[in-house]
C-alpha cells in the first residue's frame, strides 16, 4: 500500500513538474472553459434561431449602471407632475467641488449659446438669421422661478432649438450644473440690487 501511495505521489509530482516547462502547450482538461467560442456580430451562428451572432437583449433589459429617465414623455418642464415638478435635487447644499464641476459643464456645453454669465449672449449668438430664435437668459426672472427639477428636465430632454444634453452630461453632473446656474442667478440678482441702490 505504501509503494502504491509513493508511486501515485511521484506520478502526480512528475505530472506537475512536466507542466512547468512550456516547450509544449499546457494540457487543457476542459478546453471550452478556457476558450469559449466567440462570434463577431456580423457572423453566422448556427446555434441561434435566426443564424445571427448578434443577439437582441430581452425585453425590459437595461445596461448595468444605466437608469432610464422616468419623465421622457413630458415635452415641457411645465408638464412635470408634483410641486417639485417631478424631480427633487439630491444635492441639498452644493459644495465648492460640486460648483466647480457644474461650472466646467456649463462653460463647455451652455456658455456658447447662453453666455459666460448666463445672459443669453454666447459667442455663437449673433444677429438674425444666425440663430432663428433668441437664446434665453438663464438668469431671467422666468427661469429663476423654475424649480431645480424643471432645469434638470430641460438639460436632459432639451427644449425648442436646444437639443438634449443627456449624452454629454452625466445625470449627477446635471444636478451640479443646475447648482451652478443657481449661483449665476444669485450673482445676477446681487448685481441688480447694487445697481438699483446706486
PDB file of C-alpha atoms in Angstrom:
ATOM      1  CA  UNK A   1       0.000   0.000   0.000  1.00  0.00           C
ATOM      2  CA  UNK A   2       2.883   2.332   0.844  1.00  0.00           C
ATOM      3  CA  UNK A   3       4.507   1.611  -2.519  1.00  0.00           C
ATOM      4  CA  UNK A   4       1.293   2.410  -4.310  1.00  0.00           C
ATOM      5  CA  UNK A   5       0.976   5.710  -2.419  1.00  0.00           C
ATOM      6  CA  UNK A   6       4.619   6.577  -3.223  1.00  0.00           C
ATOM      7  CA  UNK A   7       4.108   5.674  -6.873  1.00  0.00           C
ATOM      8  CA  UNK A   8       0.988   7.840  -7.122  1.00  0.00           C
ATOM      9  CA  UNK A   9       2.736  10.713  -5.347  1.00  0.00           C
ATOM     10  CA  UNK A  10       5.740  10.506  -7.696  1.00  0.00           C
ATOM     11  CA  UNK A  11       3.446  10.282 -10.687  1.00  0.00           C
ATOM     12  CA  UNK A  12       1.483  13.380  -9.536  1.00  0.00           C
ATOM     13  CA  UNK A  13       4.744  15.247  -8.836  1.00  0.00           C
ATOM     14  CA  UNK A  14       6.163  14.258 -12.208  1.00  0.00           C
ATOM     15  CA  UNK A  15       2.984  15.326 -13.962  1.00  0.00           C
ATOM     16  CA  UNK A  16       3.011  18.677 -12.128  1.00  0.00           C
ATOM     17  CA  UNK A  17       6.670  19.319 -12.954  1.00  0.00           C
ATOM     18  CA  UNK A  18       6.103  18.328 -16.570  1.00  0.00           C
ATOM     19  CA  UNK A  19       3.515  21.105 -16.829  1.00  0.00           C
ATOM     20  CA  UNK A  20       6.108  23.695 -15.684  1.00  0.00           C
ATOM     21  CA  UNK A  21       8.026  23.512 -18.930  1.00  0.00           C
ATOM     22  CA  UNK A  22       6.362  25.437 -21.717  1.00  0.00           C
ATOM     23  CA  UNK A  23       8.029  23.792 -24.682  1.00  0.00           C
ATOM     24  CA  UNK A  24       4.657  22.315 -25.490  1.00  0.00           C
ATOM     25  CA  UNK A  25       1.217  23.798 -24.821  1.00  0.00           C
ATOM     26  CA  UNK A  26      -0.257  23.262 -21.378  1.00  0.00           C
ATOM     27  CA  UNK A  27      -2.751  20.438 -21.219  1.00  0.00           C
ATOM     28  CA  UNK A  28      -6.304  21.718 -21.108  1.00  0.00           C
ATOM     29  CA  UNK A  29      -8.806  19.411 -19.490  1.00  0.00           C
ATOM     30  CA  UNK A  30     -11.913  21.455 -20.380  1.00  0.00           C
ATOM     31  CA  UNK A  31     -10.924  23.487 -23.449  1.00  0.00           C
ATOM     32  CA  UNK A  32     -14.340  25.122 -23.845  1.00  0.00           C
ATOM     33  CA  UNK A  33     -13.930  26.653 -20.407  1.00  0.00           C
ATOM     34  CA  UNK A  34     -10.636  28.297 -21.431  1.00  0.00           C
ATOM     35  CA  UNK A  35     -11.517  29.362 -24.931  1.00  0.00           C
ATOM     36  CA  UNK A  36     -15.224  29.803 -25.384  1.00  0.00           C
ATOM     37  CA  UNK A  37     -16.315  30.145 -28.990  1.00  0.00           C
ATOM     38  CA  UNK A  38     -16.684  33.862 -29.698  1.00  0.00           C
ATOM     39  CA  UNK A  39     -18.624  35.282 -32.594  1.00  0.00           C
ATOM     40  CA  UNK A  40     -18.464  38.651 -34.304  1.00  0.00           C
ATOM     41  CA  UNK A  41     -21.796  40.432 -34.626  1.00  0.00           C
ATOM     42  CA  UNK A  42     -21.775  40.008 -38.417  1.00  0.00           C
ATOM     43  CA  UNK A  43     -21.036  36.268 -38.383  1.00  0.00           C
ATOM     44  CA  UNK A  44     -23.466  33.401 -38.756  1.00  0.00           C
ATOM     45  CA  UNK A  45     -24.185  31.370 -35.675  1.00  0.00           C
ATOM     46  CA  UNK A  46     -25.891  28.038 -36.231  1.00  0.00           C
ATOM     47  CA  UNK A  47     -26.822  27.909 -32.546  1.00  0.00           C
ATOM     48  CA  UNK A  48     -29.174  30.912 -32.861  1.00  0.00           C
ATOM     49  CA  UNK A  49     -32.668  30.522 -34.281  1.00  0.00           C
ATOM     50  CA  UNK A  50     -32.116  33.320 -36.817  1.00  0.00           C
ATOM     51  CA  UNK A  51     -28.496  32.238 -37.587  1.00  0.00           C
ATOM     52  CA  UNK A  52     -27.223  35.625 -36.418  1.00  0.00           C
ATOM     53  CA  UNK A  53     -24.471  36.066 -33.842  1.00  0.00           C
ATOM     54  CA  UNK A  54     -25.921  39.456 -32.923  1.00  0.00           C
ATOM     55  CA  UNK A  55     -28.436  38.928 -30.135  1.00  0.00           C
ATOM     56  CA  UNK A  56     -31.264  41.208 -29.095  1.00  0.00           C
ATOM     57  CA  UNK A  57     -31.444  41.811 -25.335  1.00  0.00           C
ATOM     58  CA  UNK A  58     -34.535  40.519 -23.540  1.00  0.00           C
ATOM     59  CA  UNK A  59     -37.468  42.933 -23.402  1.00  0.00           C
ATOM     60  CA  UNK A  60     -37.115  45.351 -20.496  1.00  0.00           C
ATOM     61  CA  UNK A  61     -33.378  44.716 -20.031  1.00  0.00           C
ATOM     62  CA  UNK A  62     -31.262  47.773 -19.224  1.00  0.00           C
ATOM     63  CA  UNK A  63     -27.459  48.082 -19.160  1.00  0.00           C
ATOM     64  CA  UNK A  64     -25.636  47.872 -15.836  1.00  0.00           C
ATOM     65  CA  UNK A  65     -25.295  51.319 -14.287  1.00  0.00           C
ATOM     66  CA  UNK A  66     -27.935  52.876 -16.550  1.00  0.00           C
ATOM     67  CA  UNK A  67     -31.044  54.382 -15.034  1.00  0.00           C
ATOM     68  CA  UNK A  68     -33.727  55.344 -17.547  1.00  0.00           C
ATOM     69  CA  UNK A  69     -35.113  58.870 -17.231  1.00  0.00           C
ATOM     70  CA  UNK A  70     -38.698  58.474 -15.945  1.00  0.00           C
ATOM     71  CA  UNK A  71     -40.035  61.709 -17.486  1.00  0.00           C
ATOM     72  CA  UNK A  72     -39.108  61.176 -21.139  1.00  0.00           C
ATOM     73  CA  UNK A  73     -42.716  61.548 -22.248  1.00  0.00           C
ATOM     74  CA  UNK A  74     -43.065  65.087 -20.855  1.00  0.00           C
ATOM     75  CA  UNK A  75     -42.162  67.589 -23.566  1.00  0.00           C
ATOM     76  CA  UNK A  76     -42.023  70.772 -21.471  1.00  0.00           C
ATOM     77  CA  UNK A  77     -40.930  71.308 -17.873  1.00  0.00           C
ATOM     78  CA  UNK A  78     -44.346  72.833 -17.100  1.00  0.00           C
ATOM     79  CA  UNK A  79     -45.957  69.408 -17.696  1.00  0.00           C
ATOM     80  CA  UNK A  80     -43.891  67.696 -14.986  1.00  0.00           C
ATOM     81  CA  UNK A  81     -46.036  66.374 -12.113  1.00  0.00           C
ATOM     82  CA  UNK A  82     -45.944  67.496  -8.492  1.00  0.00           C
ATOM     83  CA  UNK A  83     -44.794  70.531  -6.527  1.00  0.00           C
ATOM     84  CA  UNK A  84     -41.162  69.717  -7.242  1.00  0.00           C
ATOM     85  CA  UNK A  85     -42.121  69.285 -10.893  1.00  0.00           C
ATOM     86  CA  UNK A  86     -41.318  65.592 -10.727  1.00  0.00           C
ATOM     87  CA  UNK A  87     -37.679  65.786  -9.729  1.00  0.00           C
ATOM     88  CA  UNK A  88     -36.058  66.598  -6.398  1.00  0.00           C
ATOM     89  CA  UNK A  89     -32.489  67.841  -6.358  1.00  0.00           C
ATOM     90  CA  UNK A  90     -30.338  65.308  -4.442  1.00  0.00           C
ATOM     91  CA  UNK A  91     -27.696  67.988  -3.771  1.00  0.00           C
ATOM     92  CA  UNK A  92     -29.112  69.780  -0.721  1.00  0.00           C
ATOM     93  CA  UNK A  93     -26.228  72.239  -0.462  1.00  0.00           C
ATOM     94  CA  UNK A  94     -23.704  72.315  -3.280  1.00  0.00           C
ATOM     95  CA  UNK A  95     -20.076  72.118  -2.195  1.00  0.00           C
ATOM     96  CA  UNK A  96     -17.273  74.026  -3.889  1.00  0.00           C
ATOM     97  CA  UNK A  97     -16.327  70.826  -5.731  1.00  0.00           C
ATOM     98  CA  UNK A  98     -19.904  70.429  -6.992  1.00  0.00           C
ATOM     99  CA  UNK A  99     -19.955  74.028  -8.219  1.00  0.00           C
ATOM    100  CA  UNK A 100     -16.596  73.588  -9.952  1.00  0.00           C
ATOM    101  CA  UNK A 101     -17.910  70.537 -11.833  1.00  0.00           C
ATOM    102  CA  UNK A 102     -21.095  72.465 -12.656  1.00  0.00           C
ATOM    103  CA  UNK A 103     -19.081  75.428 -13.907  1.00  0.00           C
ATOM    104  CA  UNK A 104     -16.938  73.194 -16.097  1.00  0.00           C
ATOM    105  CA  UNK A 105     -20.028  71.594 -17.667  1.00  0.00           C
ATOM    106  CA  UNK A 106     -21.687  74.993 -18.085  1.00  0.00           C
ATOM    107  CA  UNK A 107     -18.668  76.582 -19.755  1.00  0.00           C
ATOM    108  CA  UNK A 108     -18.303  73.569 -22.068  1.00  0.00           C
ATOM    109  CA  UNK A 109     -21.903  72.955 -23.104  1.00  0.00           C
ATOM    110  CA  UNK A 110     -24.012  76.002 -22.156  1.00  0.00           C
ATOM    111  CA  UNK A 111     -21.890  79.133 -22.480  1.00  0.00           C
ATOM    112  CA  UNK A 112     -21.558  79.029 -26.296  1.00  0.00           C
ATOM    113  CA  UNK A 113     -25.260  79.941 -26.508  1.00  0.00           C
ATOM    114  CA  UNK A 114     -26.249  81.240 -23.068  1.00  0.00           C
ATOM    115  CA  UNK A 115     -23.070  83.230 -22.418  1.00  0.00           C
ATOM    116  CA  UNK A 116     -20.415  83.026 -19.729  1.00  0.00           C
ATOM    117  CA  UNK A 117     -22.655  84.738 -17.170  1.00  0.00           C
ATOM    118  CA  UNK A 118     -25.926  83.292 -18.472  1.00  0.00           C
ATOM    119  CA  UNK A 119     -27.223  86.436 -20.158  1.00  0.00           C
ATOM    120  CA  UNK A 120     -28.078  84.734 -23.458  1.00  0.00           C
ATOM    121  CA  UNK A 121     -25.184  86.352 -25.312  1.00  0.00           C
ATOM    122  CA  UNK A 122     -22.867  83.430 -26.059  1.00  0.00           C
ATOM    123  CA  UNK A 123     -20.278  83.553 -28.817  1.00  0.00           C
ATOM    124  CA  UNK A 124     -22.456  81.605 -31.279  1.00  0.00           C
ATOM    125  CA  UNK A 125     -25.319  84.071 -30.834  1.00  0.00           C
ATOM    126  CA  UNK A 126     -25.325  86.740 -33.484  1.00  0.00           C
ATOM    127  CA  UNK A 127     -27.725  88.908 -35.414  1.00  0.00           C
ATOM    128  CA  UNK A 128     -30.662  87.246 -37.153  1.00  0.00           C
ATOM    129  CA  UNK A 129     -30.665  84.868 -39.063  1.00  0.00           C
ATOM    130  CA  UNK A 130     -27.612  83.316 -37.434  1.00  0.00           C
ATOM    131  CA  UNK A 131     -29.960  81.745 -34.892  1.00  0.00           C
ATOM    132  CA  UNK A 132     -33.660  81.602 -35.707  1.00  0.00           C
ATOM    133  CA  UNK A 133     -34.764  82.272 -32.124  1.00  0.00           C
ATOM    134  CA  UNK A 134     -33.411  84.419 -29.333  1.00  0.00           C
ATOM    135  CA  UNK A 135     -31.391  82.457 -26.801  1.00  0.00           C
ATOM    136  CA  UNK A 136     -32.967  82.857 -23.356  1.00  0.00           C
ATOM    137  CA  UNK A 137     -31.012  84.178 -20.435  1.00  0.00           C
ATOM    138  CA  UNK A 138     -30.680  81.566 -17.689  1.00  0.00           C
ATOM    139  CA  UNK A 139     -30.646  84.378 -15.117  1.00  0.00           C
ATOM    140  CA  UNK A 140     -34.009  85.815 -16.225  1.00  0.00           C
ATOM    141  CA  UNK A 141     -36.921  86.055 -13.788  1.00  0.00           C
ATOM    142  CA  UNK A 142     -38.816  83.328 -15.667  1.00  0.00           C
ATOM    143  CA  UNK A 143     -36.021  80.756 -15.444  1.00  0.00           C
ATOM    144  CA  UNK A 144     -35.177  81.932 -11.926  1.00  0.00           C
ATOM    145  CA  UNK A 145     -38.716  80.901 -10.951  1.00  0.00           C
ATOM    146  CA  UNK A 146     -38.350  77.376 -12.282  1.00  0.00           C
ATOM    147  CA  UNK A 147     -37.672  74.503  -9.901  1.00  0.00           C
ATOM    148  CA  UNK A 148     -34.394  72.584  -9.982  1.00  0.00           C
ATOM    149  CA  UNK A 149     -36.326  69.656 -11.467  1.00  0.00           C
ATOM    150  CA  UNK A 150     -37.515  71.792 -14.373  1.00  0.00           C
ATOM    151  CA  UNK A 151     -33.957  72.936 -15.147  1.00  0.00           C
ATOM    152  CA  UNK A 152     -32.747  69.334 -14.914  1.00  0.00           C
ATOM    153  CA  UNK A 153     -35.526  68.253 -17.289  1.00  0.00           C
ATOM    154  CA  UNK A 154     -34.519  70.838 -19.901  1.00  0.00           C
ATOM    155  CA  UNK A 155     -30.858  69.792 -19.711  1.00  0.00           C
ATOM    156  CA  UNK A 156     -31.931  66.158 -20.061  1.00  0.00           C
ATOM    157  CA  UNK A 157     -34.614  66.475 -22.741  1.00  0.00           C
ATOM    158  CA  UNK A 158     -33.856  69.808 -24.417  1.00  0.00           C
ATOM    159  CA  UNK A 159     -36.374  72.483 -25.325  1.00  0.00           C
ATOM    160  CA  UNK A 160     -37.150  74.339 -28.522  1.00  0.00           C
ATOM    161  CA  UNK A 161     -33.972  74.619 -30.583  1.00  0.00           C
ATOM    162  CA  UNK A 162     -31.838  73.386 -27.673  1.00  0.00           C
ATOM    163  CA  UNK A 163     -31.204  69.680 -28.034  1.00  0.00           C
ATOM    164  CA  UNK A 164     -30.826  67.177 -25.220  1.00  0.00           C
ATOM    165  CA  UNK A 165     -27.512  67.066 -23.348  1.00  0.00           C
ATOM    166  CA  UNK A 166     -28.211  63.703 -21.712  1.00  0.00           C
ATOM    167  CA  UNK A 167     -25.431  62.029 -23.721  1.00  0.00           C
ATOM    168  CA  UNK A 168     -22.859  64.719 -22.930  1.00  0.00           C
ATOM    169  CA  UNK A 169     -23.586  65.344 -19.236  1.00  0.00           C
ATOM    170  CA  UNK A 170     -23.935  62.534 -16.688  1.00  0.00           C
ATOM    171  CA  UNK A 171     -27.100  62.608 -14.512  1.00  0.00           C
ATOM    172  CA  UNK A 172     -25.192  63.525 -11.336  1.00  0.00           C
ATOM    173  CA  UNK A 173     -23.337  66.303 -13.145  1.00  0.00           C
ATOM    174  CA  UNK A 174     -26.652  67.719 -14.421  1.00  0.00           C
ATOM    175  CA  UNK A 175     -27.615  68.469 -10.823  1.00  0.00           C
ATOM    176  CA  UNK A 176     -24.249  70.158 -10.312  1.00  0.00           C
ATOM    177  CA  UNK A 177     -24.890  72.156 -13.467  1.00  0.00           C
ATOM    178  CA  UNK A 178     -28.257  73.232 -12.027  1.00  0.00           C
ATOM    179  CA  UNK A 179     -26.486  74.290  -8.805  1.00  0.00           C
ATOM    180  CA  UNK A 180     -24.044  76.395 -10.845  1.00  0.00           C
ATOM    181  CA  UNK A 181     -26.908  78.040 -12.756  1.00  0.00           C
ATOM    182  CA  UNK A 182     -28.437  78.942  -9.379  1.00  0.00           C
ATOM    183  CA  UNK A 183     -25.147  80.621  -8.423  1.00  0.00           C
ATOM    184  CA  UNK A 184     -25.223  82.607 -11.676  1.00  0.00           C
ATOM    185  CA  UNK A 185     -28.765  83.686 -10.823  1.00  0.00           C
ATOM    186  CA  UNK A 186     -27.700  84.748  -7.314  1.00  0.00           C
ATOM    187  CA  UNK A 187     -24.827  86.774  -8.769  1.00  0.00           C
ATOM    188  CA  UNK A 188     -27.164  88.490 -11.245  1.00  0.00           C
ATOM    189  CA  UNK A 189     -29.697  89.297  -8.507  1.00  0.00           C
ATOM    190  CA  UNK A 190     -26.970  90.848  -6.324  1.00  0.00           C
ATOM    191  CA  UNK A 191     -25.743  92.955  -9.240  1.00  0.00           C
ATOM    192  CA  UNK A 192     -29.277  94.182  -9.974  1.00  0.00           C
ATOM    193  CA  UNK A 193     -29.820  95.162  -6.342  1.00  0.00           C
ATOM    194  CA  UNK A 194     -26.488  97.013  -6.265  1.00  0.00           C
ATOM    195  CA  UNK A 195     -27.263  98.892  -9.493  1.00  0.00           C
ATOM    196  CA  UNK A 196     -30.740  99.841  -8.201  1.00  0.00           C
ATOM    197  CA  UNK A 197     -29.253 101.078  -4.907  1.00  0.00           C
ATOM    198  CA  UNK A 198     -26.807 103.378  -6.747  1.00  0.00           C
TER     199      UNK A 198
END
